Amino acid sequence: MTSMYVILAVILFAIGLAGFLIRRNALVVFMCVELMLNAANLLFVAFSSHYGILDGQMAAFFVMVVAAAEVVIGLSIIVMIFRSRRSTSVDEVTELKG
Amino acid sequence: MLETLTPVVATGLFQYAWLLIAIPAIVAALLLILGKVTNGFGHWIASLAPIASFVLALIMFIQLAQAPKADHAVGLTLYTWMTSGAWHFDVGLLIDPLSILFVLLITGVGSIIHIYSLGYMADDPNRRRFFAYLNLFIAAMLILVLADSYIVVFVGWEGVGLASYLLISFWQAKPSAAAAGKKAFLMNRVGDMGLLVAMFTMLALVGSTSFSRVDQAAPFLNSGWATFIGFMLLLAACGKSAQVPLQAWLLDAMEGPTPVSALIHAATMVTAGVYLVVRSGAIYQQTPAAQLAVAIIGTITLLVGAWIGCSKDDIKKVLAGSTMSQIGYMMLAAGIGPAGWAFAIFHLLTHGFFKANMFLGAGSVMHGANGDVDMRHFGALRKAMPITFVTFGIGYLAIIGFPFFSGFYSKDHIIEAAFHAQPVLGVLALIGAGVTAFYMTRLMCMTFFGQARWAKDVHPHESPAVMWVPLVLLAIGSFAGGMALNSWIGEWLAGVGAKAGGHPSWLPHITWIGVVTLVVVAAGVLLGWWLFGKRPVPAQAPQKVSIITTMGRNDLYGDQLTYNAVGRGGAVLARGVDLADEKGLDPLADGTGWVVQTLGDKVRHIQNGYVRTYGVTMAVGAVLIGLALVVSRLV
C-alpha cells in the first residue's frame, strides 16, 4: 500500500520539477515548487503511517508552515516584479547576470 | 638569604600587613580618581600615608624583634591569584628580617621625603599628581619587598618602574624630561626580561616561583641551570639598579624633581636589584660563576660611577654617578656570597640615609639658586644656607667613610670582605673609595666653599623649615645609622651570620685594611681640596681638559656604546625586514590578489541570471548528492 503513495509522490515530484525547469511564468514556477514540497510531505506522511512513528507527521506540519511563510514572501516578490515590469516571465529577470 | 627560616603563619597584627601596601595605594588611587577635588588637601593625606605605614611597620618590627628567633619570618597568604594546570600562584606577603628593614627604610625615608616635597613642590601646579605618583611608588615598592614569590615581586618591580617613569617625566612639557622617562622605561624593560626569563626557568624546573619552594629546590638544581637563573636575575638587577651595562638611564633620570631623585633614584628603587640578588641567595650559592659575575659587575659599576661623578658639573649628576658607584659596592658585597649579604644590606640602609640626605640637600641648594644645578655657579654657599651646609656635610662625611659616620662602618666591611674573597676586587673597591672621597670633596668645595660665583639675579637663602627639618632628620640618620645598626644587623639577618663561617665579629675592629682605606680616603680628600678648594674654580667649565675628563663628561660614552651595540644592529635588522616585506611579502600578497581576480573574471560568466539555469544546477546537485548517499550505502 505504501508503495502506491511512494509512486504517487515520485510522479508529483517529477511533474513539479519539470514544471519548475520548463515553465516561464513565475506563478506557475511557484506552484511547481509547492507541488514538490507536497510530494515530499506525502512521503513523510506515508512513511509515518507505514512505520507507525509520528515523527514524519510532525515534519509534514513543519513543511506546511515553512511553505506558508515562503508563499507569502514569494508571492509578494512576484507582485512587486509584476508591478514594475508588467510581466511575470522569469526569463526577463536577469539582472544578476555575472 | 633566610632559607634557614620557615615562615610561620601570621597572627595578630601581622594579619593586617597588607595595610602597609593598601594605605598608600588607596591614597594614590583617591588622588588620581577624584582629581581636582583633592587639589587643596591631597598632598596632606598623601604625606600621612607613608607615615601611617611606617608606624605600622615599626610596631611589626618591634614585635618581630621580641619574638623568638624561629618565628622571625612571618608568612601571610592573601588570596589565590591564579591556577593553571599544575601551577598555582598565591599572592602572599613575607615579613622577615630582610623585608622589614626594607619596609622601614622605604616608609621612613619616604615619609621624610614626602614632608620635604610639601615645601619643594609647593608652587607646582601639578602638586596633587606628584604626590599621587609618590604614593603609587611607595605602594609598589612595598609590594616588591614584601612579596613572598618572584611573580608578586614582579608586580611591584613593574609598579616601581611605572612610578619611576611617571616621575622622571613629571615635567613632561620639557622634551628632555619626557625623553629621559622613556629611556629609563626602555632600559628597564631589558632587565625585566631577565627577571621574566628567570621566573619561566624556575616554573619549568621547580614548578613554583615562591621563595620557600625555590630555596628548597635550589640545592638540587643542575649547576648549569642555576648559573642561567643567576645570570638572568643579574640582568634584572642591572636594569633596575643601573649597573653596567644598563647604567645609562640613571644619569638622565635626574630630569625628575629632586625629591624623586632622592627617594627613587638613590634611596629605594635603584637598590631593588641588590635586594633581588640577596633574596635569591640560595640560587647564587649553587653557582660560583654567577656570583663572581655579580661581584665583577658591581666593581666595574662602582668605578664607572665614581669616574662619571668626578667630571660632572651638574650637582645632581655627580650624586647620580655616586649612587651608581655606591650600588656597585652593594652588588660587589652581594656577589661575595653569604659573607657579604649582610654588608650589602647594611650599606644599602646607610646609603639610603646619606644619599637621600645629600639629594635633598642638593634640592635645597637648587631651591636657593633659582633651580640652577651647575656647581660652577655656586660657591661659598655655607654662609648663605648654613643648615643645608651642615646636613650636607654630614652626608659627605658619611659617604666618604669618615670615622664613626655611617658609611665608615658599612663601606669598610665591604672593602674588607672583598679583600678576603678576591684581592683584586678588594684593591679596586679601595681605589673606588679614594675616588669617592675625591669627587665628593670636589662637590663640597665647589658648592659650599671658595668664592661666590653666583649669577647676578641669584640671592641664595636658606630653605623653609618644612624642607630643612627633613634634612636634619636624615642627617641624624646619616651620622648615627652606622653605629646603630653595626652591632646587631649581622645577628638580625641571621641565616647570613651563621654562614659567614668564622668571619670576624661585626663590631668595629681596627685592621690594616681599615687603616689603608682611611689613608686612601684622606688622599682623595686632599687631592680634591688641592684642586678645587685651594685654587679658584672657573665659572665656565674649561674646554681644554684631559681625555679622562672628556670621557667622564660624556658618561663614558654609555649612550654611544648602547647605540653601537644595539641601535645599529636594530636599524640594520629593521631595514632588512622592510626590504623583505617590500620584495618578498608584497609580491606574494599582490600575486594572490591577481590570481583570485583573474579566476573570478572567468568564473563569473557561469552566473547567467536565468532562474531556470540555477534550478537545473540545483536539481543536478541534489541528484548527485542522492547518488553519493546511495553509493556510500552500497559500498
Short mmCIF file of N, CA and C in Angstrom, two decimals, chain A residues 16-85:
data_model
loop_
_atom_site.label_atom_id
_atom_site.label_comp_id
_atom_site.label_asym_id
_atom_site.label_seq_id
_atom_site.Cartn_x
_atom_site.Cartn_y
_atom_site.Cartn_z
N GLY A 16 6.41 18.44 -10.71
CA GLY A 16 6.83 19.72 -10.13
C GLY A 16 8.19 20.15 -10.66
N LEU A 17 9.13 19.21 -10.68
CA LEU A 17 10.49 19.54 -11.12
C LEU A 17 10.47 19.96 -12.58
N ALA A 18 9.75 19.19 -13.39
CA ALA A 18 9.70 19.51 -14.81
C ALA A 18 9.10 20.89 -15.01
N GLY A 19 7.99 21.16 -14.32
CA GLY A 19 7.36 22.47 -14.45
C GLY A 19 8.30 23.57 -14.00
N PHE A 20 9.00 23.34 -12.92
CA PHE A 20 9.94 24.32 -12.36
C PHE A 20 11.02 24.66 -13.36
N LEU A 21 11.46 23.64 -14.11
CA LEU A 21 12.56 23.87 -15.03
C LEU A 21 12.08 24.40 -16.38
N ILE A 22 10.87 24.07 -16.76
CA ILE A 22 10.44 24.39 -18.13
C ILE A 22 9.63 25.67 -18.21
N ARG A 23 8.67 25.89 -17.32
CA ARG A 23 7.74 27.00 -17.46
C ARG A 23 8.39 28.35 -17.25
N ARG A 24 7.85 29.41 -17.93
CA ARG A 24 8.42 30.75 -17.81
C ARG A 24 7.65 31.60 -16.83
N ASN A 25 6.37 31.31 -16.73
CA ASN A 25 5.53 32.14 -15.87
C ASN A 25 5.91 31.93 -14.40
N ALA A 26 6.23 33.01 -13.75
CA ALA A 26 6.70 32.92 -12.38
C ALA A 26 5.67 32.26 -11.48
N LEU A 27 4.40 32.54 -11.72
CA LEU A 27 3.36 31.96 -10.85
C LEU A 27 3.32 30.45 -11.00
N VAL A 28 3.46 29.98 -12.22
CA VAL A 28 3.43 28.54 -12.46
C VAL A 28 4.66 27.89 -11.84
N VAL A 29 5.80 28.52 -12.04
CA VAL A 29 7.04 28.02 -11.43
C VAL A 29 6.84 27.88 -9.93
N PHE A 30 6.20 28.88 -9.40
CA PHE A 30 5.97 28.90 -7.96
C PHE A 30 5.07 27.75 -7.53
N MET A 31 4.04 27.51 -8.32
CA MET A 31 3.11 26.42 -7.98
C MET A 31 3.83 25.08 -8.08
N CYS A 32 4.76 24.97 -9.03
CA CYS A 32 5.51 23.73 -9.18
C CYS A 32 6.36 23.46 -7.96
N VAL A 33 6.95 24.52 -7.43
CA VAL A 33 7.74 24.38 -6.20
C VAL A 33 6.85 23.83 -5.10
N GLU A 34 5.61 24.37 -5.01
CA GLU A 34 4.67 23.88 -3.99
C GLU A 34 4.37 22.41 -4.21
N LEU A 35 4.27 22.04 -5.49
CA LEU A 35 3.97 20.64 -5.81
C LEU A 35 5.08 19.72 -5.28
N MET A 36 6.33 20.15 -5.48
CA MET A 36 7.45 19.33 -4.99
C MET A 36 7.41 19.22 -3.47
N LEU A 37 7.11 20.34 -2.84
CA LEU A 37 7.03 20.32 -1.37
C LEU A 37 5.96 19.34 -0.92
N ASN A 38 4.83 19.34 -1.64
CA ASN A 38 3.75 18.46 -1.23
C ASN A 38 4.08 17.00 -1.51
N ALA A 39 4.86 16.76 -2.57
CA ALA A 39 5.32 15.39 -2.82
C ALA A 39 6.14 14.91 -1.63
N ALA A 40 7.03 15.76 -1.16
CA ALA A 40 7.84 15.40 0.00
C ALA A 40 6.95 15.16 1.21
N ASN A 41 5.97 16.02 1.38
CA ASN A 41 5.05 15.88 2.51
C ASN A 41 4.32 14.54 2.46
N LEU A 42 3.89 14.18 1.27
CA LEU A 42 3.17 12.93 1.11
C LEU A 42 4.04 11.75 1.55
N LEU A 43 5.34 11.81 1.15
CA LEU A 43 6.27 10.76 1.56
C LEU A 43 6.38 10.70 3.08
N PHE A 44 6.52 11.87 3.69
CA PHE A 44 6.61 11.94 5.15
C PHE A 44 5.44 11.21 5.78
N VAL A 45 4.26 11.59 5.36
CA VAL A 45 3.06 11.04 5.99
C VAL A 45 2.94 9.53 5.72
N ALA A 46 3.27 9.15 4.44
CA ALA A 46 3.15 7.74 4.10
C ALA A 46 4.06 6.88 4.95
N PHE A 47 5.33 7.33 5.06
CA PHE A 47 6.27 6.52 5.84
C PHE A 47 5.92 6.55 7.32
N SER A 48 5.39 7.68 7.77
CA SER A 48 4.97 7.77 9.17
C SER A 48 3.90 6.71 9.45
N SER A 49 2.95 6.60 8.54
CA SER A 49 1.88 5.63 8.71
C SER A 49 2.44 4.22 8.61
N HIS A 50 3.40 4.02 7.67
CA HIS A 50 3.95 2.69 7.45
C HIS A 50 4.68 2.18 8.69
N TYR A 51 5.48 3.02 9.28
CA TYR A 51 6.28 2.58 10.44
C TYR A 51 5.57 2.82 11.76
N GLY A 52 4.47 3.52 11.74
CA GLY A 52 3.75 3.80 12.98
C GLY A 52 4.50 4.75 13.90
N ILE A 53 5.33 5.63 13.29
CA ILE A 53 6.06 6.64 14.10
C ILE A 53 5.52 8.01 13.72
N LEU A 54 5.29 8.85 14.71
CA LEU A 54 4.64 10.14 14.44
C LEU A 54 5.59 11.21 13.92
N ASP A 55 6.92 10.96 13.97
CA ASP A 55 7.90 11.99 13.60
C ASP A 55 7.61 12.53 12.20
N GLY A 56 7.26 11.64 11.28
CA GLY A 56 7.03 12.06 9.91
C GLY A 56 5.90 13.05 9.80
N GLN A 57 4.84 12.82 10.57
CA GLN A 57 3.70 13.74 10.52
C GLN A 57 4.08 15.10 11.07
N MET A 58 4.91 15.06 12.10
CA MET A 58 5.38 16.34 12.66
C MET A 58 6.17 17.11 11.63
N ALA A 59 7.05 16.38 10.92
CA ALA A 59 7.85 17.03 9.88
C ALA A 59 6.94 17.62 8.83
N ALA A 60 5.86 16.91 8.48
CA ALA A 60 4.93 17.42 7.48
C ALA A 60 4.35 18.75 7.91
N PHE A 61 4.01 18.87 9.19
CA PHE A 61 3.49 20.15 9.69
C PHE A 61 4.51 21.26 9.55
N PHE A 62 5.76 20.91 9.87
CA PHE A 62 6.80 21.93 9.75
C PHE A 62 6.91 22.40 8.31
N VAL A 63 6.87 21.42 7.37
CA VAL A 63 6.99 21.79 5.96
C VAL A 63 5.84 22.70 5.56
N MET A 64 4.62 22.40 6.06
CA MET A 64 3.47 23.25 5.73
C MET A 64 3.67 24.66 6.22
N VAL A 65 4.14 24.79 7.43
CA VAL A 65 4.34 26.13 8.00
C VAL A 65 5.37 26.89 7.18
N VAL A 66 6.49 26.21 6.88
CA VAL A 66 7.53 26.88 6.11
C VAL A 66 6.99 27.25 4.73
N ALA A 67 6.24 26.34 4.13
CA ALA A 67 5.69 26.61 2.81
C ALA A 67 4.77 27.81 2.85
N ALA A 68 3.95 27.90 3.89
CA ALA A 68 3.04 29.04 4.00
C ALA A 68 3.82 30.33 4.06
N ALA A 69 4.86 30.35 4.89
CA ALA A 69 5.67 31.56 5.02
C ALA A 69 6.32 31.89 3.68
N GLU A 70 6.81 30.87 3.02
CA GLU A 70 7.50 31.05 1.74
C GLU A 70 6.54 31.60 0.69
N VAL A 71 5.31 31.12 0.73
CA VAL A 71 4.32 31.60 -0.24
C VAL A 71 4.10 33.10 -0.06
N VAL A 72 4.00 33.53 1.17
CA VAL A 72 3.78 34.95 1.43
C VAL A 72 4.88 35.78 0.80
N ILE A 73 6.12 35.39 1.09
CA ILE A 73 7.24 36.18 0.59
C ILE A 73 7.34 36.07 -0.92
N GLY A 74 7.22 34.81 -1.40
CA GLY A 74 7.36 34.59 -2.84
C GLY A 74 6.32 35.37 -3.63
N LEU A 75 5.07 35.30 -3.20
CA LEU A 75 4.01 36.00 -3.93
C LEU A 75 4.23 37.49 -3.91
N SER A 76 4.66 38.00 -2.75
CA SER A 76 4.85 39.45 -2.70
C SER A 76 5.99 39.87 -3.62
N ILE A 77 7.05 39.03 -3.73
CA ILE A 77 8.12 39.37 -4.67
C ILE A 77 7.57 39.38 -6.10
N ILE A 78 6.76 38.35 -6.40
CA ILE A 78 6.21 38.29 -7.76
C ILE A 78 5.34 39.51 -8.06
N VAL A 79 4.53 39.89 -7.06
CA VAL A 79 3.68 41.06 -7.25
C VAL A 79 4.52 42.30 -7.51
N MET A 80 5.59 42.46 -6.75
CA MET A 80 6.45 43.63 -6.93
C MET A 80 7.06 43.63 -8.34
N ILE A 81 7.54 42.44 -8.75
CA ILE A 81 8.14 42.37 -10.08
C ILE A 81 7.09 42.70 -11.15
N PHE A 82 5.89 42.16 -10.96
CA PHE A 82 4.83 42.42 -11.94
C PHE A 82 4.50 43.89 -12.01
N ARG A 83 4.46 44.56 -10.87
CA ARG A 83 4.14 45.99 -10.85
C ARG A 83 5.17 46.78 -11.62
N SER A 84 6.44 46.42 -11.49
CA SER A 84 7.47 47.23 -12.14
C SER A 84 7.65 46.86 -13.60
N ARG A 85 7.35 45.64 -13.98
CA ARG A 85 7.64 45.26 -15.37
C ARG A 85 6.41 44.85 -16.18
#
